[in-house]
PDB file of C-alpha atoms in Angstrom:
ATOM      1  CA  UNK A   1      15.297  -4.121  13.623  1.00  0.00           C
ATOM      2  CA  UNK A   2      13.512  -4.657  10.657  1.00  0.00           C
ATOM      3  CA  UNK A   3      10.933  -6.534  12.465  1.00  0.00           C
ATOM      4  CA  UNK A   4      10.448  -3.627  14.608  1.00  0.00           C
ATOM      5  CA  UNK A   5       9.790  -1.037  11.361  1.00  0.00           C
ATOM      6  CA  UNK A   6       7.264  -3.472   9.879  1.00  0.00           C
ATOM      7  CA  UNK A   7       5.570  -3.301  12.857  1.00  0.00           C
ATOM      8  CA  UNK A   8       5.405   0.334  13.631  1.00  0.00           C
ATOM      9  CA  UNK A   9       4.075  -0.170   9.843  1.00  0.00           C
ATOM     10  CA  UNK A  10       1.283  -2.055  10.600  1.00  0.00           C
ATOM     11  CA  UNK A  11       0.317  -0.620  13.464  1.00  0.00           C
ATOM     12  CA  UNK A  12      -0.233   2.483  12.201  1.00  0.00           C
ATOM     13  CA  UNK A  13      -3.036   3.672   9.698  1.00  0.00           C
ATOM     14  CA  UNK A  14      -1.890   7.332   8.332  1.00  0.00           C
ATOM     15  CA  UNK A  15       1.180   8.707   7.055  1.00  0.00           C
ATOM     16  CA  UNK A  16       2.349  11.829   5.532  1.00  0.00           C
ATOM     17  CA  UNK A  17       2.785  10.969   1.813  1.00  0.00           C
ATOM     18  CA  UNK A  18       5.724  13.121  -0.159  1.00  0.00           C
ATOM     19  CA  UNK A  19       6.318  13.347  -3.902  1.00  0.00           C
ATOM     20  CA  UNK A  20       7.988  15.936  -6.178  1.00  0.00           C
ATOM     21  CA  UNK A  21       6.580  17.893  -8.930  1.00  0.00           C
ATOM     22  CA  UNK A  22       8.178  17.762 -12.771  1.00  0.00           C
ATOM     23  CA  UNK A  23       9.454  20.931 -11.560  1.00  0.00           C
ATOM     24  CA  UNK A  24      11.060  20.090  -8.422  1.00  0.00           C
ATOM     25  CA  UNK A  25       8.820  21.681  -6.031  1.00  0.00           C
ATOM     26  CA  UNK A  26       8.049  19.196  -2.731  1.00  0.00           C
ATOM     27  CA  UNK A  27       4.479  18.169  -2.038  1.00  0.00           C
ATOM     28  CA  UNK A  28       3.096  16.107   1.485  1.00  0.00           C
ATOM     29  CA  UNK A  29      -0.157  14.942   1.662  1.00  0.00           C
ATOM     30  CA  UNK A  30      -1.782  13.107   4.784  1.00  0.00           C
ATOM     31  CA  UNK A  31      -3.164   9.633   4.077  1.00  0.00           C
ATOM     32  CA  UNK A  32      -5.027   6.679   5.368  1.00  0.00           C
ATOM     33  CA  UNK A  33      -2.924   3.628   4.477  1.00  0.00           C
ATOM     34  CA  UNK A  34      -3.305  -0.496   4.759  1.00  0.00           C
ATOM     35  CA  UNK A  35      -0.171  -2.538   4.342  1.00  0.00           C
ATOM     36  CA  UNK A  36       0.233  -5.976   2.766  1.00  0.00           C
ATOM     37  CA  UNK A  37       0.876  -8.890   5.265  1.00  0.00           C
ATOM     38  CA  UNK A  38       4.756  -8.777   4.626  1.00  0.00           C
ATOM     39  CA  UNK A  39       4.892  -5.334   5.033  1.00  0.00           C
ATOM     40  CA  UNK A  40       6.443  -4.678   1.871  1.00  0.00           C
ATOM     41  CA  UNK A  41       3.280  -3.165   0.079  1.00  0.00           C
ATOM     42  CA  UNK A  42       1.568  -0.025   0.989  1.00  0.00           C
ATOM     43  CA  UNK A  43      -1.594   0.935  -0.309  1.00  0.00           C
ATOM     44  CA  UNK A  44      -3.601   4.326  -1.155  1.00  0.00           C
ATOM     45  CA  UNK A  45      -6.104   5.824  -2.409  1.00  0.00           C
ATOM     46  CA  UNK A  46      -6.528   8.966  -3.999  1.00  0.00           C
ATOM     47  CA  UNK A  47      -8.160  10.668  -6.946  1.00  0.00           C
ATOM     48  CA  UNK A  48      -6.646  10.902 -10.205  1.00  0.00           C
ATOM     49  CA  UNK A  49      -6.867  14.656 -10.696  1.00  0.00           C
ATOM     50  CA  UNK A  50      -4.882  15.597  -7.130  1.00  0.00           C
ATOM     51  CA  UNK A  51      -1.874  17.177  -6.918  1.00  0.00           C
ATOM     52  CA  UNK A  52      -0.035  14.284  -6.004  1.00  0.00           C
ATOM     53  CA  UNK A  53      -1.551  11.726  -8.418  1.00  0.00           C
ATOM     54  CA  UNK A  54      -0.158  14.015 -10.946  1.00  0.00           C
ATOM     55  CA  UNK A  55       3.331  14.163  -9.339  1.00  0.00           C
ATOM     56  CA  UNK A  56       3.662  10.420  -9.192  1.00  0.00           C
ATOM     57  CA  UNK A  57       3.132  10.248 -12.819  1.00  0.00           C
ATOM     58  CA  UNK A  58       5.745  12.081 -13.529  1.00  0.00           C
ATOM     59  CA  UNK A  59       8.097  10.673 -10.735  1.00  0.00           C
ATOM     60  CA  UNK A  60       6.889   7.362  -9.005  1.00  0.00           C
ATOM     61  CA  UNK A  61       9.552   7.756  -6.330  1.00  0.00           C
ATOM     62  CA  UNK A  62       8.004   8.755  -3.120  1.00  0.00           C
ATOM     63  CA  UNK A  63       8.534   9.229   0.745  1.00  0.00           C
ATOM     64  CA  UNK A  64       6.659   8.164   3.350  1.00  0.00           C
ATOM     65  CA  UNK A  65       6.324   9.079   6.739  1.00  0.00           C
ATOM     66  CA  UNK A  66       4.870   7.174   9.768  1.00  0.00           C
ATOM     67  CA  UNK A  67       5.170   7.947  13.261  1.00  0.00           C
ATOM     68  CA  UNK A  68       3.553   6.797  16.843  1.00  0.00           C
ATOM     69  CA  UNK A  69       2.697  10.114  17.953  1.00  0.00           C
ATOM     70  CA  UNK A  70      -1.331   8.999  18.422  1.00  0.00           C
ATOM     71  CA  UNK A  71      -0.477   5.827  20.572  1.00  0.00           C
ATOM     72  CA  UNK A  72       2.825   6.916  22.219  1.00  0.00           C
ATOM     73  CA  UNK A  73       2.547   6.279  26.203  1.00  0.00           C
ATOM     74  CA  UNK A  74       4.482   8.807  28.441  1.00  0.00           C
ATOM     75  CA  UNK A  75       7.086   6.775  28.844  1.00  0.00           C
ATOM     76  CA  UNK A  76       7.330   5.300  25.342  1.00  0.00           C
ATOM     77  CA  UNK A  77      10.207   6.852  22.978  1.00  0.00           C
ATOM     78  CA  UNK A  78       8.703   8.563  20.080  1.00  0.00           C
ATOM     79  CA  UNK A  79       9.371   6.569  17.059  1.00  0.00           C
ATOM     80  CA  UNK A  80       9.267   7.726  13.133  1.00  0.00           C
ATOM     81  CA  UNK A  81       9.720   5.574  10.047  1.00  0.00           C
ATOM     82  CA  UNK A  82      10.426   6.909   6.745  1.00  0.00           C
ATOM     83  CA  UNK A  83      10.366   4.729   3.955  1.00  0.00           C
ATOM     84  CA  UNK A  84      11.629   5.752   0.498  1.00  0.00           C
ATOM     85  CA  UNK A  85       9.822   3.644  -2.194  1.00  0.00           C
ATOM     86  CA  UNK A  86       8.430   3.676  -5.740  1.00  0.00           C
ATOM     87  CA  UNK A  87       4.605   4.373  -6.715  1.00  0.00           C
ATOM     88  CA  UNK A  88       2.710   2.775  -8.709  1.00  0.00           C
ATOM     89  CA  UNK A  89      -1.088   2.610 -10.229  1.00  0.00           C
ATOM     90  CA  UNK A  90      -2.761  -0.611  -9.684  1.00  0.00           C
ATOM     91  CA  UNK A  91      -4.176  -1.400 -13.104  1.00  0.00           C
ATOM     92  CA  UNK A  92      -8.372  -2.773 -13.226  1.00  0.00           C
ATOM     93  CA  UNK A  93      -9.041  -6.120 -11.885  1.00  0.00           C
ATOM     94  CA  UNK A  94      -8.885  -8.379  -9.407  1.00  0.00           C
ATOM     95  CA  UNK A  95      -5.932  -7.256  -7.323  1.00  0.00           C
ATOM     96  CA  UNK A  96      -7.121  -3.602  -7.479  1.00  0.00           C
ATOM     97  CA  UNK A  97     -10.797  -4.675  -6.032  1.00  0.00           C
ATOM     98  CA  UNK A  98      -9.183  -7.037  -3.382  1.00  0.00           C
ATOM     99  CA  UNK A  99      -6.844  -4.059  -2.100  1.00  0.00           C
ATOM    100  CA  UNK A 100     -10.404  -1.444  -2.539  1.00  0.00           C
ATOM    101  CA  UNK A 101     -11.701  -3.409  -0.636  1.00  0.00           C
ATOM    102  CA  UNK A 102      -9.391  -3.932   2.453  1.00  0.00           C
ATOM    103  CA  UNK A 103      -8.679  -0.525   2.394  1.00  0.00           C
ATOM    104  CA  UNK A 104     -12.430   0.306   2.967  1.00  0.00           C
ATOM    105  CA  UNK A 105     -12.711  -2.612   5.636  1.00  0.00           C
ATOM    106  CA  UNK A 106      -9.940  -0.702   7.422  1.00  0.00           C
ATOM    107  CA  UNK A 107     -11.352   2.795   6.730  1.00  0.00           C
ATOM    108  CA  UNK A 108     -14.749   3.047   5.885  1.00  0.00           C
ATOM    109  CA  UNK A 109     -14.836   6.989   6.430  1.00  0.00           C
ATOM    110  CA  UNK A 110     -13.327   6.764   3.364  1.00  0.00           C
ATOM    111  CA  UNK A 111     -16.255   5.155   1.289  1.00  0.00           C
ATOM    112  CA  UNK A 112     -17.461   8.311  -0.798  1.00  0.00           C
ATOM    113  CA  UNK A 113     -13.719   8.881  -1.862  1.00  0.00           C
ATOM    114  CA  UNK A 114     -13.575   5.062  -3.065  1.00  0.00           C
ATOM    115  CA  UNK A 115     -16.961   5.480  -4.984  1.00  0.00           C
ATOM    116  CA  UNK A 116     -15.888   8.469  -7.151  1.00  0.00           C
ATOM    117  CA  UNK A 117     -15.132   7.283 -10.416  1.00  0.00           C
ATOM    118  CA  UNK A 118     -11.376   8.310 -10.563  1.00  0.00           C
ATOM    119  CA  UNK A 119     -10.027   6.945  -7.794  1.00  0.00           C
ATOM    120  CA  UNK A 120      -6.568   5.703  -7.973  1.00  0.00           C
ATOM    121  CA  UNK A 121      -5.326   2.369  -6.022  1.00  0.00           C
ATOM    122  CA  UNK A 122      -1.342   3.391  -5.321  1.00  0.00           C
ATOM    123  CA  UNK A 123       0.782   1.067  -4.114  1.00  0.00           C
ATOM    124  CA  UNK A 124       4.199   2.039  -2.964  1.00  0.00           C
ATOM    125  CA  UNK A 125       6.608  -0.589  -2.871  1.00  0.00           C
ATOM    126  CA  UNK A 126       9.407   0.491  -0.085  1.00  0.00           C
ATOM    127  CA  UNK A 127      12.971   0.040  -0.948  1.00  0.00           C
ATOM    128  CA  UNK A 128      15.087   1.883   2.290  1.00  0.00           C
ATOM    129  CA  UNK A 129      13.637   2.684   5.457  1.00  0.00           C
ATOM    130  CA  UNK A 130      15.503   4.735   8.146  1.00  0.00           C
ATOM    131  CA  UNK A 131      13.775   3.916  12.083  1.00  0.00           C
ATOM    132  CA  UNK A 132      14.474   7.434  14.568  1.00  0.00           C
ATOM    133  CA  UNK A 133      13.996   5.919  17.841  1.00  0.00           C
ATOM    134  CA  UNK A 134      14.102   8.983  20.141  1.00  0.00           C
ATOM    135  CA  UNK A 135      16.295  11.931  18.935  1.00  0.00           C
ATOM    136  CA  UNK A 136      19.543  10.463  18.904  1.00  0.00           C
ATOM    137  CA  UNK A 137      18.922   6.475  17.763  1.00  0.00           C
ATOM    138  CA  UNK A 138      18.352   5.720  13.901  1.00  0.00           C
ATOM    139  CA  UNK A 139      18.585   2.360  12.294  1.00  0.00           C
ATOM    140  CA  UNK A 140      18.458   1.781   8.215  1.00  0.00           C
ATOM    141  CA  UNK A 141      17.241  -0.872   6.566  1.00  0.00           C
ATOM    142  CA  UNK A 142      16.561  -2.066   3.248  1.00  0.00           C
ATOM    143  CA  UNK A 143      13.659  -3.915   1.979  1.00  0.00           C
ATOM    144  CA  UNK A 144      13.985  -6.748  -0.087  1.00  0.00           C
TER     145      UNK A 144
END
């Protein structure tokens, strides 16, 4: 089953994006996304002076949320995978550039967002993920 998750991962290219504020108060933000080839990895960008660039500061744990709504035939079940991770900032260098770029190769609408001078490179690193297959079926997994 995991198979199946990292699929519906890679498949995909936007998810709903959920942190928490230092005062508790929930926050979802829609995002264009690019994976690593293991799946494990999922990348972001955002500016540095957003909402929820200043929520993952204060709390790196995060939630995201990717569905097959967009692709879904008629008879296909509707699937949704939420992934509970941990956000981080990729620091300058090499790694960060490498992941820029991919991201833009994958989304080049979002070129004038990557050339603003406080962009942030996230990268979430999932830990559980939960697979609804339909309204009834859900599988877990855990990332290792």
């Amino acid at each position: 089953m995991l198979e199946r998750m990292k699929a519906l991962l890679k498949a995909q290219e936007v998810c709903a994006l959920a942190t928490v504020s230092p005062e508790g108060q929930p926050h979802c933000s829609l995002m264009f996304y690019i994976t690593d080839d293991h799946g494990q990895h999922i990348y972001l960008i955002t500016r540095g002076d957003t909402k929820k660039y200043h929520n993952i500061v204060a709390n790196p744990s995060v939630s995201l949320l990717i569905d097959n709504r967009e692709v879904r035939g008629p008879g296909d079940p509707p699937l949704a995978l939420t992934i509970g991770g941990i956000c981080e900032t990729l620091p300058t260098g090499d790694l960060r550039e490498a992941i820029l770029g991919r991201i833009l190769a994958r989304h080049p609408h979002l070129d004038a967002l990557a050339s603003d001078p406080e962009i942030k490179v996230l990268s979430v690193r999932g830990i559980s993920l939960q697979l609804l297959q339909g309204p009834t079926s859900v599988c877990y997994a855990q990332m290792s």
